[in-house]
Amino acid sequence: MTTSYDVESVPAALRVRELMTTGLLSQAVSVLCELNVPDVLSIPRSNTDIAEEVDADAEGLLPFLRAACAAGVLSEPAPRTFELTEVGQVLKSDHPTSMRNMCALTCREEFNRTWANAIHTARTGEPCFSVPYGKPFFEYMASNREFATLFDKAMTSSAAVDNLLSSYDFSRARHVVDVGGGRGAMLASLLKNNPHLTGTLLDLPHVVANAEGIMAEAGVADRVTLVPGSFFDEIPPAGDVYLLSRVIGNWNDADSLRILAAVRAVMKPDSRMVIVGQMPSASDRTHYPRQLDLYMFALLGARLRSYDEYQELFTQVNLTATDQWNFPDSESVLEARPA
Ligand SMILES: C[S@@+](CC[C@H](N)C(=O)[O-])C[C@H]1O[C@@H](n2cnc3c(N)ncnc32)[C@H](O)[C@@H]1O
């Protein structure tokens, strides 16, 4: 967010008033993304022009455009004319690190209703997603295809894939089992970049059902086995590497231990577990890890874990951490092997 004043010179009550309405800026950016406004802003355009192209009301759009200016993703170089700032470029759907789907996801009704019940989490230590929805987050997703599709798309993070590819050496592995691998974007990249590898993708049936196209597009479909199922039931055997990307961070300790133990049970003595996820560190440049920690707890009852906390979990299932690669903003890759 951009502030045009010297923060220290503004009275506390005004700063708190701004703080308490800051969430509206993200809502405004989300609305603009849903209307595809960033995609029509390759040149500066008036609110009337934009409204006509995205089928909105010119006056109705104006406060959203100006809120997005306050958020730093648009600017208003002339009255009622708007353009994307450098930061705002990532809102375009064809940007290589597009955040469009993430913006669309985080302002969904599902999240707003979760936050409206956040006090339940603070009082009880339980996730509050199930207060308005009557079931845990991933169960809800299984029954809501539209939300699940958006979630899966938003989870396609090129940063996580790049981090994994640039850090972990897959040259000695032959078969990778991606546990909770989503629609398989990470596994597809991995196999594309490592022609000697074969892979198995395990995720819930409604998620795996969408993986075929992604594998075919990457040209790796003939090297992948798709396994619809639950990691609480059965883990496919014969993996040299068991990849758990942004999976353990979604579960509390008891469930995480169930998943880790299930994977450990099928690991060979020379198999490796590779965990990709967020581990807060002193080098984080944004508040995002703090915010994600809150998200994980409210939605799923889970916490971001540090390296030492992972090691504590590993010890309980006869695993030991062997290597770690840290990237800026709490992204990490962690290797573990049978103890
Ligand atoms: C945050 S996403 C991560 C997806 C992917 N690994 C990535 O890094 O992009 C968590 C994944 O866990 C999957 N999942 C949740 N419960 C599961 C279960 N019981 N069995 C298998 N997968 C599950 C979800 O469907 C989702 O794809």
Coordinates of C-alpha atoms and ligand atoms in Angstrom, one line a residue:
M1 CA 0.0 0.0 0.0
T2 CA 1.3 3.5 -0.7
T3 CA 0.9 6.3 1.8
S4 CA 1.6 9.9 0.7
Y5 CA 2.3 11.2 4.2
D6 CA 5.0 10.9 6.8
V7 CA 3.4 8.1 8.9
E8 CA 4.8 9.5 12.2
S9 CA 3.1 12.8 11.6
V10 CA -0.4 11.4 11.4
P11 CA -2.4 11.0 14.7
A12 CA -2.8 7.5 15.9
A13 CA -6.6 7.5 15.6
L14 CA -6.3 8.3 11.8
R15 CA -3.7 5.6 11.3
V16 CA -5.9 3.1 13.0
R17 CA -8.9 4.2 11.0
E18 CA -6.9 3.6 7.8
L19 CA -5.7 0.3 9.1
M20 CA -9.2 -0.9 9.8
T21 CA -10.3 -0.2 6.2
T22 CA -7.2 -1.4 4.5
G23 CA -8.9 -4.7 3.7
L24 CA -11.1 -2.8 1.3
L25 CA -8.2 -2.1 -0.9
S26 CA -7.6 -5.8 -1.5
Q27 CA -11.4 -6.2 -2.1
A28 CA -11.2 -3.4 -4.7
V29 CA -8.3 -5.0 -6.5
S30 CA -10.0 -8.3 -6.5
V31 CA -13.2 -6.8 -8.1
L32 CA -11.1 -5.2 -10.8
C33 CA -9.4 -8.5 -11.5
E34 CA -12.7 -10.3 -11.7
L35 CA -13.8 -7.7 -14.2
N36 CA -10.5 -8.2 -16.1
V37 CA -9.6 -4.5 -15.8
P38 CA -5.8 -5.2 -15.6
D39 CA -6.0 -7.1 -18.9
V40 CA -7.5 -4.1 -20.8
L41 CA -5.0 -1.6 -19.4
S42 CA -2.0 -2.0 -21.8
I43 CA -2.4 1.7 -22.3
P44 CA -3.7 4.5 -20.0
R45 CA -7.5 4.6 -20.3
S46 CA -10.4 6.6 -18.9
N47 CA -12.9 5.1 -16.5
T48 CA -15.6 5.4 -19.2
D49 CA -13.5 3.6 -21.7
I50 CA -12.6 0.8 -19.2
A51 CA -16.2 0.5 -18.1
E52 CA -17.4 0.1 -21.6
E53 CA -14.9 -2.6 -22.4
V54 CA -15.4 -4.7 -19.2
D55 CA -19.2 -4.2 -19.1
A56 CA -19.3 -2.1 -15.9
D57 CA -20.7 1.2 -14.8
A58 CA -18.3 4.1 -15.3
E59 CA -19.2 5.9 -12.1
G60 CA -19.5 2.7 -10.2
L61 CA -16.0 1.7 -11.3
L62 CA -14.4 5.0 -10.3
P63 CA -14.0 4.4 -6.6
F64 CA -12.6 0.9 -7.2
L65 CA -10.0 2.3 -9.6
R66 CA -9.0 5.0 -7.1
A67 CA -8.8 2.5 -4.3
A68 CA -6.5 0.4 -6.5
C69 CA -4.3 3.6 -6.9
A70 CA -4.2 3.8 -3.1
A71 CA -3.1 0.2 -3.1
G72 CA -0.3 1.0 -5.5
V73 CA -1.3 -1.2 -8.4
L74 CA -2.8 1.6 -10.6
S75 CA -2.0 5.3 -11.0
E76 CA -4.2 8.2 -12.2
P77 CA -1.8 10.2 -14.5
A78 CA -4.7 12.5 -15.5
P79 CA -8.1 13.0 -13.9
R80 CA -10.2 9.9 -14.5
T81 CA -7.5 8.2 -16.6
F82 CA -5.8 5.1 -15.2
E83 CA -2.8 2.9 -15.9
L84 CA -1.1 -0.1 -14.3
T85 CA 1.9 0.7 -12.2
E86 CA 4.9 -1.6 -12.4
V87 CA 3.6 -3.6 -9.4
G88 CA 0.1 -3.8 -11.0
Q89 CA 1.5 -5.6 -14.1
V90 CA 1.4 -8.9 -12.2
L91 CA -2.4 -8.6 -12.1
K92 CA -2.6 -9.3 -15.8
S93 CA -3.6 -12.8 -16.6
D94 CA -0.8 -13.4 -19.1
H95 CA 2.0 -12.1 -16.8
P96 CA 4.6 -14.8 -16.2
T97 CA 4.1 -14.5 -12.5
S98 CA 0.5 -13.5 -12.6
M99 CA -1.3 -13.1 -9.3
R100 CA -4.7 -12.7 -10.9
N101 CA -6.1 -16.0 -9.7
M102 CA -4.7 -15.5 -6.2
C103 CA -6.4 -12.1 -6.1
A104 CA -9.7 -13.6 -7.2
L105 CA -9.4 -16.4 -4.6
T106 CA -8.6 -14.4 -1.5
C107 CA -11.6 -12.1 -1.7
R108 CA -14.1 -14.9 -2.3
E109 CA -17.1 -15.1 -0.1
E110 CA -15.7 -18.3 1.4
F111 CA -12.8 -16.3 2.9
N112 CA -14.9 -13.3 3.9
R113 CA -17.3 -15.5 5.8
T114 CA -14.4 -17.3 7.4
W115 CA -12.9 -14.0 8.7
A116 CA -16.3 -12.9 10.0
N117 CA -16.1 -15.9 12.3
A118 CA -12.4 -15.4 13.2
I119 CA -13.1 -14.9 16.9
H120 CA -14.1 -18.5 17.1
T121 CA -10.5 -19.4 16.2
A122 CA -9.0 -17.1 18.8
R123 CA -11.4 -18.4 21.5
T124 CA -11.2 -22.1 20.8
G125 CA -8.0 -22.8 18.8
E126 CA -10.2 -24.4 16.1
P127 CA -10.3 -23.4 12.5
C128 CA -13.3 -21.1 11.8
F129 CA -13.9 -22.1 8.2
S130 CA -16.3 -24.8 9.3
V131 CA -18.4 -22.4 11.4
P132 CA -20.2 -20.9 8.4
Y133 CA -19.7 -23.9 6.1
G134 CA -20.3 -26.8 8.4
K135 CA -17.4 -28.8 7.1
P136 CA -13.6 -28.5 6.9
F137 CA -12.0 -26.6 4.0
F138 CA -10.9 -29.4 1.8
E139 CA -14.2 -31.3 2.2
Y140 CA -16.0 -28.1 1.2
M141 CA -13.8 -27.9 -1.9
A142 CA -14.6 -31.4 -2.9
S143 CA -18.3 -30.4 -3.1
N144 CA -17.8 -27.0 -4.8
R145 CA -16.2 -27.4 -8.2
E146 CA -16.1 -23.7 -9.1
F147 CA -14.2 -22.8 -5.9
A148 CA -12.0 -25.9 -6.2
T149 CA -11.0 -24.9 -9.7
L150 CA -10.1 -21.4 -8.7
F151 CA -8.1 -22.7 -5.7
D152 CA -6.2 -25.2 -7.8
K153 CA -5.4 -22.5 -10.4
A154 CA -4.3 -20.0 -7.7
M155 CA -2.0 -22.7 -6.2
T156 CA 0.0 -23.0 -9.4
S157 CA 3.0 -21.1 -8.2
S158 CA 5.9 -20.7 -10.5
A159 CA 8.1 -19.5 -7.6
A160 CA 7.7 -22.9 -5.8
V161 CA 8.5 -24.8 -9.0
D162 CA 11.5 -22.6 -9.8
N163 CA 12.8 -23.0 -6.2
L164 CA 12.5 -26.7 -6.4
L165 CA 14.1 -27.0 -9.8
S166 CA 17.0 -24.7 -8.9
S167 CA 17.8 -26.3 -5.6
Y168 CA 17.1 -30.1 -5.5
D169 CA 19.2 -32.5 -7.5
F170 CA 17.0 -35.1 -9.1
S171 CA 19.8 -36.8 -11.1
R172 CA 19.9 -39.9 -8.9
A173 CA 16.1 -40.4 -8.7
R174 CA 14.1 -42.4 -11.1
H175 CA 10.5 -42.1 -9.8
V176 CA 8.9 -39.2 -8.1
V177 CA 5.6 -39.5 -6.2
D178 CA 3.9 -36.1 -5.8
V179 CA 1.7 -36.4 -2.7
G180 CA -1.1 -33.9 -2.7
G181 CA 0.3 -32.6 -6.0
G182 CA -2.8 -30.7 -7.1
R183 CA -3.4 -30.7 -10.8
G184 CA 0.2 -31.6 -11.3
A185 CA 1.8 -28.4 -12.6
M186 CA 4.8 -28.9 -10.4
L187 CA 5.2 -32.6 -11.4
A188 CA 4.8 -31.7 -15.1
S189 CA 7.6 -29.1 -14.9
L190 CA 9.8 -31.5 -13.0
L191 CA 9.4 -34.2 -15.6
K192 CA 9.8 -31.8 -18.5
N193 CA 13.1 -30.6 -17.0
N194 CA 14.3 -34.2 -16.1
P195 CA 13.6 -36.5 -19.0
H196 CA 14.9 -39.5 -17.0
L197 CA 12.1 -39.2 -14.4
T198 CA 8.8 -40.9 -14.2
G199 CA 6.1 -39.7 -11.8
T200 CA 2.9 -40.5 -9.9
L201 CA 0.5 -37.8 -9.0
L202 CA -1.7 -38.4 -5.9
D203 CA -4.5 -36.0 -5.0
L204 CA -8.2 -36.1 -4.3
P205 CA -10.3 -37.4 -7.2
H206 CA -11.9 -34.1 -8.2
V207 CA -8.4 -32.5 -8.4
V208 CA -6.6 -35.3 -10.3
A209 CA -9.5 -35.3 -12.8
N210 CA -8.1 -32.1 -14.1
A211 CA -4.5 -33.2 -14.4
E212 CA -4.5 -35.0 -17.8
G213 CA -4.5 -31.8 -19.9
I214 CA -1.6 -30.3 -17.9
M215 CA 0.5 -33.4 -18.4
A216 CA -0.3 -33.6 -22.1
E217 CA 0.5 -29.9 -22.6
A218 CA 3.9 -30.4 -20.9
G219 CA 4.5 -33.5 -23.1
V220 CA 5.0 -35.8 -20.1
A221 CA 1.7 -37.7 -20.0
D222 CA 3.3 -41.0 -21.0
R223 CA 5.6 -40.8 -17.9
V224 CA 2.9 -40.0 -15.4
T225 CA 0.5 -42.2 -13.4
L226 CA -2.5 -40.4 -12.0
V227 CA -3.8 -41.7 -8.7
P228 CA -7.0 -40.3 -7.4
G229 CA -7.2 -40.9 -3.6
S230 CA -6.5 -39.6 -0.1
F231 CA -3.0 -39.5 1.4
F232 CA -4.7 -40.5 4.7
D233 CA -5.6 -43.9 3.0
E234 CA -2.8 -45.1 0.8
I235 CA 0.5 -43.7 -0.6
P236 CA 1.7 -45.1 -3.9
P237 CA 4.9 -47.2 -3.4
A238 CA 8.2 -47.3 -5.3
G239 CA 9.1 -43.6 -5.1
D240 CA 12.7 -42.6 -5.0
V241 CA 11.5 -39.1 -4.1
Y242 CA 8.2 -38.3 -2.2
L243 CA 7.4 -34.7 -2.9
L244 CA 5.1 -32.9 -0.5
S245 CA 4.7 -29.4 -1.8
R246 CA 2.6 -27.0 0.3
V247 CA 0.9 -30.0 1.9
I248 CA 2.2 -30.5 5.5
G249 CA 1.6 -26.7 6.1
N250 CA -2.1 -27.3 5.7
W251 CA -2.5 -29.6 8.6
N252 CA -2.3 -29.6 12.4
D253 CA 0.4 -31.7 14.0
A254 CA -1.7 -34.8 14.5
D255 CA -2.8 -34.9 10.8
S256 CA 0.6 -33.9 9.6
L257 CA 2.1 -36.9 11.5
R258 CA -0.5 -39.2 9.9
I259 CA 0.5 -38.1 6.4
L260 CA 4.3 -38.2 7.2
A261 CA 3.9 -41.6 8.8
A262 CA 2.0 -43.0 5.8
V263 CA 4.6 -41.8 3.4
R264 CA 7.4 -43.0 5.7
A265 CA 5.8 -46.5 5.7
V266 CA 6.2 -46.9 1.9
M267 CA 9.7 -45.3 1.7
K268 CA 12.7 -47.5 0.8
P269 CA 15.9 -47.0 2.8
D270 CA 17.3 -44.8 0.0
S271 CA 14.0 -42.9 -0.7
R272 CA 14.0 -39.2 0.1
M273 CA 11.1 -37.0 1.2
V274 CA 11.2 -33.5 -0.3
I275 CA 9.0 -30.8 1.4
V276 CA 8.4 -27.5 -0.4
G277 CA 6.7 -24.9 1.7
Q278 CA 6.8 -21.7 3.7
M279 CA 9.2 -21.6 6.6
P280 CA 9.4 -18.1 8.1
S281 CA 12.9 -16.8 8.3
A282 CA 14.7 -13.6 9.2
S283 CA 15.3 -12.7 5.6
D284 CA 11.5 -12.3 4.8
R285 CA 10.9 -8.9 3.1
T286 CA 7.1 -8.7 3.5
H287 CA 4.6 -9.4 6.2
Y288 CA 3.1 -12.2 4.1
P289 CA 4.5 -15.1 6.2
R290 CA 2.7 -13.6 9.2
Q291 CA -0.5 -13.2 7.3
L292 CA -0.3 -16.7 5.8
D293 CA 0.2 -18.1 9.3
L294 CA -3.1 -16.5 10.3
Y295 CA -4.8 -17.8 7.1
M296 CA -3.6 -21.3 7.7
F297 CA -4.8 -21.3 11.3
A298 CA -8.3 -19.8 10.5
L299 CA -8.9 -21.9 7.5
L300 CA -7.2 -25.2 8.4
G301 CA -6.1 -25.1 12.0
A302 CA -2.5 -25.4 10.7
R303 CA 0.6 -23.2 11.3
L304 CA 3.7 -22.4 9.3
R305 CA 6.5 -24.4 10.8
S306 CA 10.2 -23.6 11.2
Y307 CA 12.9 -26.0 10.3
D308 CA 13.2 -27.1 14.0
E309 CA 9.5 -27.7 14.2
Y310 CA 9.7 -29.9 11.1
Q311 CA 12.6 -31.8 12.6
E312 CA 10.4 -32.4 15.7
L313 CA 7.7 -33.9 13.5
F314 CA 10.2 -36.0 11.5
T315 CA 11.7 -37.5 14.7
Q316 CA 8.3 -38.9 15.7
V317 CA 7.9 -40.8 12.4
N318 CA 11.5 -42.0 12.1
L319 CA 12.7 -39.5 9.6
T320 CA 15.5 -37.0 9.8
A321 CA 16.1 -33.7 8.0
T322 CA 19.2 -33.9 5.8
D323 CA 19.2 -30.6 3.8
Q324 CA 17.5 -27.3 3.5
W325 CA 17.4 -24.5 0.9
N326 CA 15.9 -21.1 1.9
F327 CA 14.6 -18.6 -0.6
P328 CA 13.4 -15.0 0.1
D329 CA 10.0 -14.6 1.7
S330 CA 9.9 -17.8 3.6
E331 CA 9.9 -20.2 0.6
S332 CA 11.9 -23.3 1.5
V333 CA 12.8 -26.7 0.2
L334 CA 13.6 -29.4 2.8
E335 CA 15.0 -32.9 2.3
A336 CA 14.4 -35.7 4.8
R337 CA 15.4 -39.4 4.8
P338 CA 14.6 -42.5 6.9
A339 CA 16.4 -42.1 10.2
Ligands
LIG1 C1 -2.0 -26.1 -1.1 S1 -2.4 -27.4 -2.2 C2 -0.8 -27.8 -2.9 C3 -0.8 -28.4 -4.2 C4 0.5 -28.6 -4.9 N1 1.3 -29.6 -4.1 C5 1.3 -27.4 -5.0 O1 2.3 -27.1 -4.3 O2 0.9 -26.5 -5.9 C6 -2.8 -28.7 -1.2 C7 -3.3 -30.0 -1.9 O3 -3.6 -31.0 -1.0 C8 -4.6 -31.7 -1.6 N2 -5.3 -32.6 -0.6 C9 -6.1 -32.2 0.5 N3 -6.5 -33.2 1.2 C10 -6.0 -34.3 0.6 C11 -6.1 -35.7 0.8 N4 -6.8 -36.2 1.9 N5 -5.4 -36.6 0.0 C12 -4.7 -36.1 -1.1 N6 -4.6 -34.8 -1.4 C13 -5.2 -33.9 -0.5 C14 -5.5 -30.6 -2.1 O4 -6.5 -31.1 -3.0 C15 -4.5 -29.7 -2.7 O5 -4.3 -30.0 -4.1

